[in-house]
mmCIF file of C-alpha atoms and ligand atoms in Angstrom:
data_model
loop_
_atom_site.group_PDB
_atom_site.id
_atom_site.type_symbol
_atom_site.label_atom_id
_atom_site.label_comp_id
_atom_site.label_asym_id
_atom_site.label_seq_id
_atom_site.Cartn_x
_atom_site.Cartn_y
_atom_site.Cartn_z
ATOM 1 C CA MET A 121 -68.301 96.504 -156.799
ATOM 2 C CA ASN A 122 -70.912 97.158 -154.233
ATOM 3 C CA THR A 123 -74.269 96.790 -156.130
ATOM 4 C CA THR A 124 -76.611 97.333 -152.930
ATOM 5 C CA PHE A 125 -77.723 100.558 -154.216
ATOM 6 C CA LEU A 126 -78.829 99.226 -157.682
ATOM 7 C CA GLN A 127 -80.474 96.412 -156.611
ATOM 8 C CA ALA A 128 -82.585 98.531 -154.148
ATOM 9 C CA CYS A 129 -83.381 100.800 -157.075
ATOM 10 C CA ARG A 130 -84.525 97.635 -158.978
ATOM 11 C CA GLY A 131 -86.506 96.263 -156.075
ATOM 12 C CA GLU A 132 -84.477 93.418 -155.662
ATOM 13 C CA LYS A 133 -83.893 92.049 -151.900
ATOM 14 C CA THR A 134 -80.657 93.863 -150.470
ATOM 15 C CA ASP A 135 -78.504 92.910 -147.417
ATOM 16 C CA TYR A 136 -78.724 96.260 -145.940
ATOM 17 C CA THR A 137 -80.275 99.689 -146.977
ATOM 18 C CA PRO A 138 -78.045 101.443 -149.289
ATOM 19 C CA ILE A 139 -77.552 105.409 -148.834
ATOM 20 C CA TRP A 140 -76.087 108.295 -150.647
ATOM 21 C CA ILE A 141 -76.631 111.974 -150.077
ATOM 22 C CA MET A 142 -77.811 114.776 -152.167
ATOM 23 C CA ARG A 143 -75.220 117.269 -152.664
ATOM 24 C CA GLN A 144 -72.924 114.867 -151.098
ATOM 25 C CA ALA A 145 -70.060 116.601 -153.013
ATOM 26 C CA GLY A 146 -70.318 120.046 -151.930
ATOM 27 C CA ARG A 147 -69.620 122.717 -149.714
ATOM 28 C CA TYR A 148 -69.821 121.107 -146.199
ATOM 29 C CA LEU A 149 -66.539 119.141 -147.045
ATOM 30 C CA PRO A 150 -63.336 121.012 -146.531
ATOM 31 C CA GLU A 151 -61.883 118.890 -149.208
ATOM 32 C CA TYR A 152 -64.490 120.310 -151.656
ATOM 33 C CA HIS A 153 -63.234 123.798 -150.680
ATOM 34 C CA THR A 154 -59.702 122.958 -151.130
ATOM 35 C CA VAL A 155 -60.557 122.153 -154.767
ATOM 36 C CA ARG A 156 -63.187 124.795 -155.229
ATOM 37 C CA SER A 157 -60.966 127.786 -154.032
ATOM 38 C CA LYS A 158 -58.676 127.397 -157.188
ATOM 39 C CA VAL A 159 -61.532 127.521 -159.755
ATOM 40 C CA THR A 160 -64.972 128.822 -160.514
ATOM 41 C CA PHE A 161 -67.979 126.694 -159.787
ATOM 42 C CA LEU A 162 -68.343 126.338 -163.800
ATOM 43 C CA GLU A 163 -64.922 125.749 -164.201
ATOM 44 C CA LEU A 164 -64.926 122.941 -161.633
ATOM 45 C CA CYS A 165 -67.855 121.352 -163.604
ATOM 46 C CA LYS A 166 -66.093 121.827 -166.984
ATOM 47 C CA THR A 167 -62.731 120.334 -165.870
ATOM 48 C CA PRO A 168 -63.102 116.259 -165.825
ATOM 49 C CA GLU A 169 -60.212 115.631 -163.525
ATOM 50 C CA LEU A 170 -61.390 118.118 -160.683
ATOM 51 C CA ALA A 171 -65.147 117.174 -161.327
ATOM 52 C CA ALA A 172 -64.080 113.456 -160.988
ATOM 53 C CA GLU A 173 -61.954 114.445 -157.820
ATOM 54 C CA VAL A 174 -64.781 115.934 -155.909
ATOM 55 C CA THR A 175 -67.263 113.321 -156.757
ATOM 56 C CA LEU A 176 -65.028 110.683 -155.200
ATOM 57 C CA GLN A 177 -64.639 112.725 -152.079
ATOM 58 C CA PRO A 178 -67.832 111.684 -150.332
ATOM 59 C CA VAL A 179 -67.525 108.039 -151.569
ATOM 60 C CA ASP A 180 -64.098 107.630 -149.718
ATOM 61 C CA ILE A 181 -64.813 110.098 -146.607
ATOM 62 C CA LEU A 182 -68.324 109.151 -145.958
ATOM 63 C CA GLY A 183 -68.447 105.409 -147.246
ATOM 64 C CA VAL A 184 -71.785 106.018 -149.227
ATOM 65 C CA ASP A 185 -73.163 103.324 -151.646
ATOM 66 C CA ALA A 186 -73.229 105.293 -154.673
ATOM 67 C CA ALA A 187 -71.303 108.365 -156.204
ATOM 68 C CA ILE A 188 -73.041 110.986 -158.022
ATOM 69 C CA LEU A 189 -71.536 112.716 -161.039
ATOM 70 C CA PHE A 190 -70.390 116.349 -159.813
ATOM 71 C CA SER A 191 -71.900 118.843 -162.344
ATOM 72 C CA ASP A 192 -75.096 120.998 -162.289
ATOM 73 C CA ILE A 193 -78.536 120.677 -163.753
ATOM 74 C CA LEU A 194 -78.262 123.935 -165.647
ATOM 75 C CA VAL A 195 -75.053 123.261 -167.750
ATOM 76 C CA PRO A 196 -77.141 121.643 -170.588
ATOM 77 C CA LEU A 197 -79.224 124.963 -170.851
ATOM 78 C CA GLU A 198 -75.898 126.815 -171.323
ATOM 79 C CA ALA A 199 -75.359 124.220 -174.220
ATOM 80 C CA MET A 200 -78.527 124.874 -175.626
ATOM 81 C CA GLY A 201 -77.319 128.367 -176.071
ATOM 82 C CA ALA A 202 -78.512 130.383 -172.760
ATOM 83 C CA PRO A 203 -75.606 132.285 -171.420
ATOM 84 C CA LEU A 204 -75.071 131.044 -167.719
ATOM 85 C CA GLU A 205 -73.348 132.753 -164.783
ATOM 86 C CA PHE A 206 -73.117 131.857 -161.080
ATOM 87 C CA HIS A 207 -72.938 134.671 -158.722
ATOM 88 C CA GLU A 208 -71.344 133.791 -155.196
ATOM 89 C CA LYS A 209 -74.186 135.092 -153.276
ATOM 90 C CA ARG A 210 -77.314 135.018 -155.934
ATOM 91 C CA GLY A 211 -76.697 131.332 -157.100
ATOM 92 C CA PRO A 212 -77.432 130.981 -160.956
ATOM 93 C CA VAL A 213 -78.390 133.764 -163.319
ATOM 94 C CA PHE A 214 -79.538 133.775 -166.882
ATOM 95 C CA PRO A 215 -78.886 137.302 -168.052
ATOM 96 C CA GLU A 216 -81.085 136.883 -171.074
ATOM 97 C CA PRO A 217 -84.069 135.264 -169.856
ATOM 98 C CA ILE A 218 -86.413 133.423 -172.402
ATOM 99 C CA ARG A 219 -89.740 135.044 -172.549
ATOM 100 C CA ASP A 220 -90.979 135.129 -176.422
ATOM 101 C CA GLN A 221 -90.911 132.914 -179.786
ATOM 102 C CA ALA A 222 -87.546 134.467 -181.130
ATOM 103 C CA ALA A 223 -85.582 133.493 -177.728
ATOM 104 C CA VAL A 224 -87.092 129.912 -177.788
ATOM 105 C CA ALA A 225 -86.315 129.486 -181.491
ATOM 106 C CA LYS A 226 -82.638 130.600 -180.811
ATOM 107 C CA LEU A 227 -82.141 127.568 -178.479
ATOM 108 C CA HIS A 228 -80.903 124.310 -180.023
ATOM 109 C CA VAL A 229 -80.755 120.639 -178.967
ATOM 110 C CA PRO A 230 -76.777 120.249 -178.285
ATOM 111 C CA ASP A 231 -75.004 117.081 -179.123
ATOM 112 C CA PRO A 232 -73.729 115.785 -176.009
ATOM 113 C CA GLU A 233 -70.400 114.363 -177.244
ATOM 114 C CA THR A 234 -69.184 117.600 -178.793
ATOM 115 C CA GLU A 235 -71.147 120.556 -176.437
ATOM 116 C CA LEU A 236 -71.374 118.462 -173.391
ATOM 117 C CA VAL A 237 -68.081 116.639 -173.829
ATOM 118 C CA TYR A 238 -66.559 117.675 -170.329
ATOM 119 C CA VAL A 239 -69.569 115.799 -168.714
ATOM 120 C CA MET A 240 -69.170 112.636 -170.810
ATOM 121 C CA ASP A 241 -65.102 112.692 -170.264
ATOM 122 C CA THR A 242 -66.237 112.990 -166.307
ATOM 123 C CA ILE A 243 -68.363 110.083 -166.574
ATOM 124 C CA ARG A 244 -65.666 107.776 -168.383
ATOM 125 C CA LEU A 245 -63.010 108.863 -165.809
ATOM 126 C CA LEU A 246 -65.199 108.238 -162.958
ATOM 127 C CA ARG A 247 -66.201 104.789 -164.294
ATOM 128 C CA LYS A 248 -62.321 103.956 -164.374
ATOM 129 C CA GLU A 249 -61.689 105.190 -160.839
ATOM 130 C CA LEU A 250 -64.886 103.736 -159.379
ATOM 131 C CA ALA A 251 -64.228 100.361 -161.168
ATOM 132 C CA ASP A 252 -64.727 98.167 -157.820
ATOM 133 C CA LYS A 253 -66.146 100.686 -155.651
ATOM 134 C CA VAL A 254 -69.594 102.007 -155.821
ATOM 135 C CA PRO A 255 -72.284 102.652 -158.937
ATOM 136 C CA LEU A 256 -72.209 106.195 -160.398
ATOM 137 C CA ILE A 257 -75.531 108.094 -160.615
ATOM 138 C CA GLY A 258 -75.730 110.601 -163.561
ATOM 139 C CA PHE A 259 -78.484 113.187 -163.809
ATOM 140 C CA SER A 260 -80.470 116.077 -165.211
ATOM 141 C CA GLY A 261 -83.019 118.446 -164.267
ATOM 142 C CA ALA A 262 -86.732 117.823 -165.345
ATOM 143 C CA PRO A 263 -88.245 120.246 -167.869
ATOM 144 C CA PHE A 264 -90.283 122.277 -165.519
ATOM 145 C CA THR A 265 -87.683 122.976 -162.996
ATOM 146 C CA LEU A 266 -85.179 123.868 -165.685
ATOM 147 C CA ALA A 267 -87.734 126.183 -167.759
ATOM 148 C CA THR A 268 -88.189 128.003 -164.506
ATOM 149 C CA TYR A 269 -84.442 129.137 -164.418
ATOM 150 C CA LEU A 270 -84.642 130.085 -168.312
ATOM 151 C CA ILE A 271 -88.045 131.849 -167.998
ATOM 152 C CA GLU A 272 -87.287 133.690 -164.280
ATOM 153 C CA GLY A 273 -83.584 134.630 -165.401
ATOM 154 C CA GLY A 274 -82.362 132.593 -162.061
ATOM 155 C CA SER A 275 -83.757 131.290 -158.718
ATOM 156 C CA SER A 276 -87.175 132.463 -158.002
ATOM 157 C CA LYS A 277 -89.801 132.514 -155.006
ATOM 158 C CA ALA A 278 -93.136 133.049 -156.911
ATOM 159 C CA TYR A 279 -92.355 131.823 -160.114
ATOM 160 C CA PHE A 280 -94.730 134.498 -161.650
ATOM 161 C CA GLU A 281 -92.949 134.765 -165.140
ATOM 162 C CA THR A 282 -93.239 131.061 -165.467
ATOM 163 C CA LYS A 283 -96.799 130.576 -164.480
ATOM 164 C CA LYS A 284 -97.794 133.785 -166.546
ATOM 165 C CA MET A 285 -96.225 131.882 -169.712
ATOM 166 C CA MET A 286 -98.073 128.458 -168.750
ATOM 167 C CA TYR A 287 -101.531 130.493 -168.443
ATOM 168 C CA ALA A 288 -101.375 133.366 -170.938
ATOM 169 C CA ALA A 289 -98.763 131.926 -173.635
ATOM 170 C CA PRO A 290 -99.245 128.017 -173.438
ATOM 171 C CA GLU A 291 -98.154 127.461 -177.052
ATOM 172 C CA LEU A 292 -94.965 129.386 -176.104
ATOM 173 C CA TYR A 293 -94.578 127.277 -172.866
ATOM 174 C CA ARG A 294 -95.012 124.328 -174.731
ATOM 175 C CA ALA A 295 -92.517 125.016 -177.520
ATOM 176 C CA LEU A 296 -89.847 125.811 -174.875
ATOM 177 C CA LEU A 297 -90.513 122.333 -172.585
ATOM 178 C CA ASP A 298 -90.419 120.321 -175.876
ATOM 179 C CA LYS A 299 -87.094 121.766 -176.874
ATOM 180 C CA ILE A 300 -85.923 121.215 -173.126
ATOM 181 C CA THR A 301 -87.291 117.764 -173.152
ATOM 182 C CA ASP A 302 -85.692 116.767 -176.470
ATOM 183 C CA CYS A 303 -82.231 118.153 -174.866
ATOM 184 C CA THR A 304 -82.690 116.060 -171.516
ATOM 185 C CA ILE A 305 -83.556 112.833 -173.635
ATOM 186 C CA THR A 306 -80.455 113.011 -175.583
ATOM 187 C CA TYR A 307 -78.288 114.127 -172.871
ATOM 188 C CA LEU A 308 -79.235 111.306 -170.299
ATOM 189 C CA LYS A 309 -79.041 108.758 -172.853
ATOM 190 C CA ALA A 310 -75.535 109.887 -173.714
ATOM 191 C CA GLN A 311 -74.838 109.882 -169.840
ATOM 192 C CA ALA A 312 -75.888 106.102 -169.863
ATOM 193 C CA ALA A 313 -73.828 105.240 -172.771
ATOM 194 C CA ALA A 314 -70.653 106.798 -171.404
ATOM 195 C CA GLY A 315 -71.206 104.861 -168.181
ATOM 196 C CA ALA A 316 -73.619 106.234 -165.822
ATOM 197 C CA GLN A 317 -75.189 103.347 -163.907
ATOM 198 C CA ALA A 318 -78.460 105.059 -162.774
ATOM 199 C CA LEU A 319 -79.822 108.337 -163.488
ATOM 200 C CA GLN A 320 -81.741 110.974 -161.305
ATOM 201 C CA ILE A 321 -84.188 113.595 -162.722
ATOM 202 C CA PHE A 322 -84.416 116.480 -160.237
ATOM 203 C CA ASP A 323 -87.881 118.513 -160.180
ATOM 204 C CA SER A 324 -86.666 120.853 -157.494
ATOM 205 C CA TRP A 325 -89.640 123.101 -157.986
ATOM 206 C CA ALA A 326 -92.476 120.919 -158.924
ATOM 207 C CA GLY A 327 -93.981 121.466 -155.588
ATOM 208 C CA VAL A 328 -95.138 125.188 -156.273
ATOM 209 C CA LEU A 329 -97.717 123.854 -158.803
ATOM 210 C CA ALA A 330 -101.285 122.812 -158.112
ATOM 211 C CA PRO A 331 -101.629 119.229 -158.972
ATOM 212 C CA ASP A 332 -103.717 119.799 -162.248
ATOM 213 C CA ASP A 333 -101.101 122.215 -163.366
ATOM 214 C CA PHE A 334 -98.424 119.358 -162.812
ATOM 215 C CA ALA A 335 -100.254 116.928 -164.159
ATOM 216 C CA GLU A 336 -100.903 119.229 -167.226
ATOM 217 C CA PHE A 337 -97.769 121.156 -167.542
ATOM 218 C CA ALA A 338 -94.717 119.287 -165.789
ATOM 219 C CA LEU A 339 -95.327 115.517 -165.649
ATOM 220 C CA PRO A 340 -96.151 114.690 -169.533
ATOM 221 C CA TYR A 341 -92.357 115.953 -170.339
ATOM 222 C CA VAL A 342 -91.170 113.700 -167.620
ATOM 223 C CA GLN A 343 -93.145 110.738 -168.820
ATOM 224 C CA ARG A 344 -91.691 111.337 -172.197
ATOM 225 C CA ILE A 345 -88.061 111.391 -171.010
ATOM 226 C CA ILE A 346 -88.573 108.307 -169.095
ATOM 227 C CA SER A 347 -90.113 106.363 -171.726
ATOM 228 C CA ALA A 348 -87.259 107.431 -174.208
ATOM 229 C CA VAL A 349 -84.578 106.580 -171.879
ATOM 230 C CA LYS A 350 -85.694 103.317 -170.303
ATOM 231 C CA PRO A 351 -84.469 101.327 -173.073
ATOM 232 C CA ALA A 352 -81.066 102.314 -171.941
ATOM 233 C CA GLY A 353 -81.555 99.707 -168.995
ATOM 234 C CA VAL A 354 -80.415 102.075 -166.061
ATOM 235 C CA PRO A 355 -82.842 102.660 -163.127
ATOM 236 C CA ILE A 356 -84.176 106.079 -163.208
ATOM 237 C CA ILE A 357 -85.179 108.264 -160.053
ATOM 238 C CA TYR A 358 -87.808 110.879 -160.180
ATOM 239 C CA PHE A 359 -87.389 113.240 -157.493
ATOM 240 C CA ALA A 360 -90.297 115.788 -157.341
ATOM 241 C CA ASN A 361 -89.332 117.996 -154.311
ATOM 242 C CA ASN A 362 -91.873 119.172 -151.958
ATOM 243 C CA GLY A 363 -94.199 116.749 -153.777
ATOM 244 C CA ALA A 364 -96.444 114.942 -151.196
ATOM 245 C CA THR A 365 -99.516 116.096 -152.942
ATOM 246 C CA LEU A 366 -98.447 114.923 -156.154
ATOM 247 C CA LEU A 367 -97.412 111.237 -155.475
ATOM 248 C CA ASP A 368 -100.064 109.372 -157.071
ATOM 249 C CA LEU A 369 -99.173 111.748 -160.403
ATOM 250 C CA SER A 370 -95.566 111.054 -159.934
ATOM 251 C CA LYS A 371 -96.094 107.324 -159.712
ATOM 252 C CA THR A 372 -97.241 107.501 -163.375
ATOM 253 C CA SER A 373 -93.817 108.953 -164.572
ATOM 254 C CA GLY A 374 -92.721 105.728 -165.018
ATOM 255 C CA ALA A 375 -89.704 105.871 -162.834
ATOM 256 C CA ASP A 376 -88.267 102.816 -160.939
ATOM 257 C CA VAL A 377 -87.724 104.952 -157.801
ATOM 258 C CA LEU A 378 -89.456 107.975 -156.503
ATOM 259 C CA GLY A 379 -87.502 110.426 -154.753
ATOM 260 C CA LEU A 380 -89.396 111.742 -151.407
ATOM 261 C CA ASP A 381 -88.716 115.230 -149.587
ATOM 262 C CA TRP A 382 -89.039 115.131 -145.532
ATOM 263 C CA ARG A 383 -92.470 116.790 -145.582
ATOM 264 C CA VAL A 384 -94.022 113.377 -146.214
ATOM 265 C CA ASN A 385 -94.094 110.524 -143.761
ATOM 266 C CA LEU A 386 -92.179 107.675 -145.244
ATOM 267 C CA ALA A 387 -94.643 104.726 -143.958
ATOM 268 C CA ASP A 388 -97.569 106.732 -145.246
ATOM 269 C CA ALA A 389 -95.965 107.370 -148.748
ATOM 270 C CA VAL A 390 -95.009 103.573 -149.017
ATOM 271 C CA ALA A 391 -98.620 102.660 -148.147
ATOM 272 C CA ARG A 392 -99.921 105.093 -150.738
ATOM 273 C CA LEU A 393 -97.495 104.095 -153.483
ATOM 274 C CA GLY A 394 -97.646 100.298 -152.959
ATOM 275 C CA GLN A 395 -95.119 97.821 -154.362
ATOM 276 C CA ASP A 396 -94.793 98.998 -157.920
ATOM 277 C CA VAL A 397 -92.173 101.478 -157.209
ATOM 278 C CA ALA A 398 -89.300 101.697 -154.854
ATOM 279 C CA VAL A 399 -88.460 104.924 -152.670
ATOM 280 C CA GLN A 400 -85.846 107.189 -151.828
ATOM 281 C CA GLY A 401 -85.256 109.336 -148.984
ATOM 282 C CA ASN A 402 -86.003 111.220 -146.582
ATOM 283 C CA LEU A 403 -84.545 112.689 -143.686
ATOM 284 C CA ASP A 404 -84.866 116.478 -143.200
ATOM 285 C CA PRO A 405 -81.449 117.856 -143.964
ATOM 286 C CA CYS A 406 -81.837 119.900 -140.859
ATOM 287 C CA ALA A 407 -82.069 116.716 -138.725
ATOM 288 C CA LEU A 408 -78.125 116.316 -139.147
ATOM 289 C CA LEU A 409 -77.812 119.102 -136.593
ATOM 290 C CA LEU A 410 -79.793 116.762 -134.055
ATOM 291 C CA PRO A 411 -77.559 115.265 -131.021
ATOM 292 C CA ALA A 412 -76.605 111.956 -131.958
ATOM 293 C CA ASP A 413 -79.407 109.938 -130.119
ATOM 294 C CA LYS A 414 -82.304 111.852 -131.313
ATOM 295 C CA LEU A 415 -80.796 111.433 -135.008
ATOM 296 C CA GLU A 416 -80.635 107.883 -134.434
ATOM 297 C CA ALA A 417 -83.992 107.545 -133.449
ATOM 298 C CA ARG A 418 -85.014 109.493 -136.841
ATOM 299 C CA VAL A 419 -82.685 107.251 -139.041
ATOM 300 C CA GLY A 420 -84.171 104.227 -137.143
ATOM 301 C CA ARG A 421 -87.882 105.195 -138.255
ATOM 302 C CA ILE A 422 -86.940 105.754 -141.716
ATOM 303 C CA VAL A 423 -85.166 102.555 -141.999
ATOM 304 C CA ALA A 424 -87.963 100.561 -140.683
ATOM 305 C CA ALA A 425 -90.711 102.211 -142.670
ATOM 306 C CA GLY A 426 -88.409 101.813 -145.857
ATOM 307 C CA LYS A 427 -88.198 97.952 -145.130
ATOM 308 C CA GLN A 428 -92.056 97.710 -146.198
ATOM 309 C CA ALA A 429 -91.363 99.306 -149.746
ATOM 310 C CA ARG A 430 -90.309 97.633 -152.751
ATOM 311 C CA GLY A 431 -87.131 98.872 -152.457
ATOM 312 C CA HIS A 432 -85.494 101.864 -150.323
ATOM 313 C CA VAL A 433 -82.511 103.969 -150.839
ATOM 314 C CA PHE A 434 -81.613 105.851 -147.874
ATOM 315 C CA ASN A 435 -81.126 109.754 -148.623
ATOM 316 C CA LEU A 436 -82.116 113.245 -147.166
ATOM 317 C CA GLY A 437 -85.170 114.991 -148.319
ATOM 318 C CA HIS A 438 -83.225 117.545 -150.053
ATOM 319 C CA GLY A 439 -79.340 118.445 -150.639
ATOM 320 C CA ILE A 440 -77.202 118.508 -147.622
ATOM 321 C CA LEU A 441 -76.806 121.988 -145.845
ATOM 322 C CA PRO A 442 -73.042 123.536 -146.409
ATOM 323 C CA GLU A 443 -73.351 124.352 -142.711
ATOM 324 C CA THR A 444 -73.561 120.587 -141.752
ATOM 325 C CA PRO A 445 -70.592 119.026 -139.718
ATOM 326 C CA PRO A 446 -68.973 116.505 -142.051
ATOM 327 C CA GLU A 447 -68.747 113.935 -138.712
ATOM 328 C CA LYS A 448 -72.713 114.155 -138.689
ATOM 329 C CA ALA A 449 -72.758 113.121 -142.390
ATOM 330 C CA LYS A 450 -70.354 110.255 -141.559
ATOM 331 C CA LEU A 451 -72.555 109.218 -138.471
ATOM 332 C CA VAL A 452 -75.765 108.929 -140.692
ATOM 333 C CA VAL A 453 -74.007 106.814 -143.139
ATOM 334 C CA GLU A 454 -72.755 104.570 -140.335
ATOM 335 C CA LEU A 455 -76.461 104.599 -138.686
ATOM 336 C CA VAL A 456 -78.381 103.734 -141.723
ATOM 337 C CA HIS A 457 -75.833 100.804 -142.344
ATOM 338 C CA ARG A 458 -76.026 99.527 -138.816
ATOM 339 C CA LEU A 459 -79.582 99.903 -138.147
ATOM 340 C CA SER A 460 -80.552 98.134 -141.367
ATOM 341 C CA GLY A 461 -78.323 95.144 -140.593
ATOM 342 C CA LYS A 462 -75.091 95.802 -142.693
ATOM 343 C CA ALA A 463 -72.672 93.091 -141.360
HETATM 344 O O1 CP3 B 760 -75.457 115.922 -155.689
HETATM 345 C C1 CP3 B 760 -74.372 116.300 -155.810
HETATM 346 O O2 CP3 B 760 -73.429 116.024 -154.903
HETATM 347 C C2 CP3 B 760 -73.991 116.524 -157.498
HETATM 348 C C3 CP3 B 760 -73.548 117.664 -157.618
HETATM 349 C C4 CP3 B 760 -74.876 118.648 -157.914
HETATM 350 C C5 CP3 B 760 -74.745 120.217 -157.841
HETATM 351 N N1 CP3 B 760 -75.950 120.680 -158.409
HETATM 352 C C6 CP3 B 760 -73.641 121.167 -157.448
HETATM 353 C C7 CP3 B 760 -73.803 122.382 -157.175
HETATM 354 C C8 CP3 B 760 -76.269 118.415 -158.257
HETATM 355 C C9 CP3 B 760 -76.869 117.025 -158.510
HETATM 356 C C10 CP3 B 760 -76.941 119.644 -158.436
HETATM 357 C C11 CP3 B 760 -78.331 120.024 -158.985
HETATM 358 C C12 CP3 B 760 -78.834 121.048 -158.965
HETATM 359 N N2 CP3 B 760 -78.535 122.248 -159.377
HETATM 360 C C13 CP3 B 760 -80.296 121.150 -158.641
HETATM 361 C C14 CP3 B 760 -81.256 120.183 -158.191
HETATM 362 C C15 CP3 B 760 -81.001 119.749 -156.738
HETATM 363 C C16 CP3 B 760 -81.670 120.777 -155.914
HETATM 364 O O3 CP3 B 760 -80.944 121.239 -155.166
HETATM 365 O O4 CP3 B 760 -83.001 120.742 -155.728
HETATM 366 C C17 CP3 B 760 -80.646 122.689 -158.788
HETATM 367 C C18 CP3 B 760 -82.015 123.338 -158.273
HETATM 368 C C19 CP3 B 760 -79.459 123.339 -159.352
HETATM 369 C C20 CP3 B 760 -78.994 124.722 -159.426
HETATM 370 C C21 CP3 B 760 -78.247 125.234 -158.537
HETATM 371 N N3 CP3 B 760 -76.877 125.192 -158.744
HETATM 372 C C22 CP3 B 760 -78.526 126.400 -157.606
HETATM 373 C C23 CP3 B 760 -79.647 126.803 -157.126
HETATM 374 C C24 CP3 B 760 -77.268 126.800 -157.125
HETATM 375 C C25 CP3 B 760 -76.810 127.757 -156.012
HETATM 376 C C26 CP3 B 760 -77.360 127.504 -154.756
HETATM 377 C C27 CP3 B 760 -76.597 126.503 -153.920
HETATM 378 O O5 CP3 B 760 -77.357 125.586 -153.625
HETATM 379 O O6 CP3 B 760 -75.499 126.681 -153.882
HETATM 380 C C28 CP3 B 760 -76.077 125.751 -157.727
HETATM 381 C C29 CP3 B 760 -74.593 125.703 -157.456
HETATM 382 C C30 CP3 B 760 -74.053 124.228 -156.914
HETATM 383 N N4 CP3 B 760 -74.477 123.236 -157.684
HETATM 384 C C31 CP3 B 760 -73.263 124.209 -155.918
HETATM 385 C C32 CP3 B 760 -72.940 122.861 -156.040
HETATM 386 C C33 CP3 B 760 -71.774 122.003 -155.208
HETATM 387 C C34 CP3 B 760 -72.675 125.280 -155.034
HETATM 388 C C35 CP3 B 760 -71.537 126.064 -155.786
HETATM 389 C C36 CP3 B 760 -70.400 126.473 -155.219
HETATM 390 O O7 CP3 B 760 -69.287 125.877 -154.861
HETATM 391 O O8 CP3 B 760 -70.294 127.588 -155.176
#
């Protein structure tokens, strides 16, 4: 198996810079549409054979150094008892937003091997199919990001309801986040036990918080998850999107790797973070629309900056856009490998 990705996560020396791409199994690939056209998004997540098939697509097509389980950060919330829908245009919707004590009390911490068994079966299937290829990454959302979906009832721009609960009903907010945290700990431990070889925690909306609020209302839950899951022995990546102002705080999460979005200069981030933590990132997803020579120059700068880090996993600064030509995704993988000295 190609273990370059795992070595970089652990801060071990690697022959070249490994790369995977957030949302690498997704709508920019015609092969994804072929599978997706026959089922809904949630059916795809809940059918292990199909979820495994789309997970493997970018491994074979792009030649990335890691696979990421095909699923969604929101499925454990559905298992906790919050009905979940995906609408073609609006994205995820929770038709019964969680905004009072009774609603929080009704949520439960699911048993992953029964209520989320389709995720565990997908992982087991993938480990068999990936045997001699690349490592498998499992994942979850971070409690703050997950809570925004439950409280707002879906995606949001201002996060008004979430901040209102945080400030005006902190005990209710804490009760909800504690339950989500308990669920996430059990879920990530189960993923590692089923065979996930690294775990990424997505904090997609952390960047909407003031640093003091991040420290008080988001980070402690991430720290609790990481210290509880660490004994499973797999590297943990924490990605606080839009988190340039939160870097010093994120470093205290306990993660082995910090994911960086494109708004921060990688060399500056590495200088600030020092040699205790590896980094992942951080090309702007839109850069894949650049002409090849300009793309090469940007990739080269990120690869060079990453060499100064404890370890560097190349990635985009957020998920690949559905509009991306697949050949550009392929090119970025080739560039990272060539420019970092892959034989
Ligand atoms: O990275 C991968 O290839 C693994 C699969 C994966 C998906 N979602 C598939 C998906 C992962 C790791 C996620 C995580 C996820 N889901 C996040 C965190 C990462 C991030 O983007 O910040 C978030 C916030 C979600 C919630 C979510 N799921 C939204 C807001 C949407 C709709 C908007 C969108 O981007 O499409 C989804 C749907 C979703 N999740 C799709 C895919 C491939 C598109 C669904 C489709 O096929 O119609």
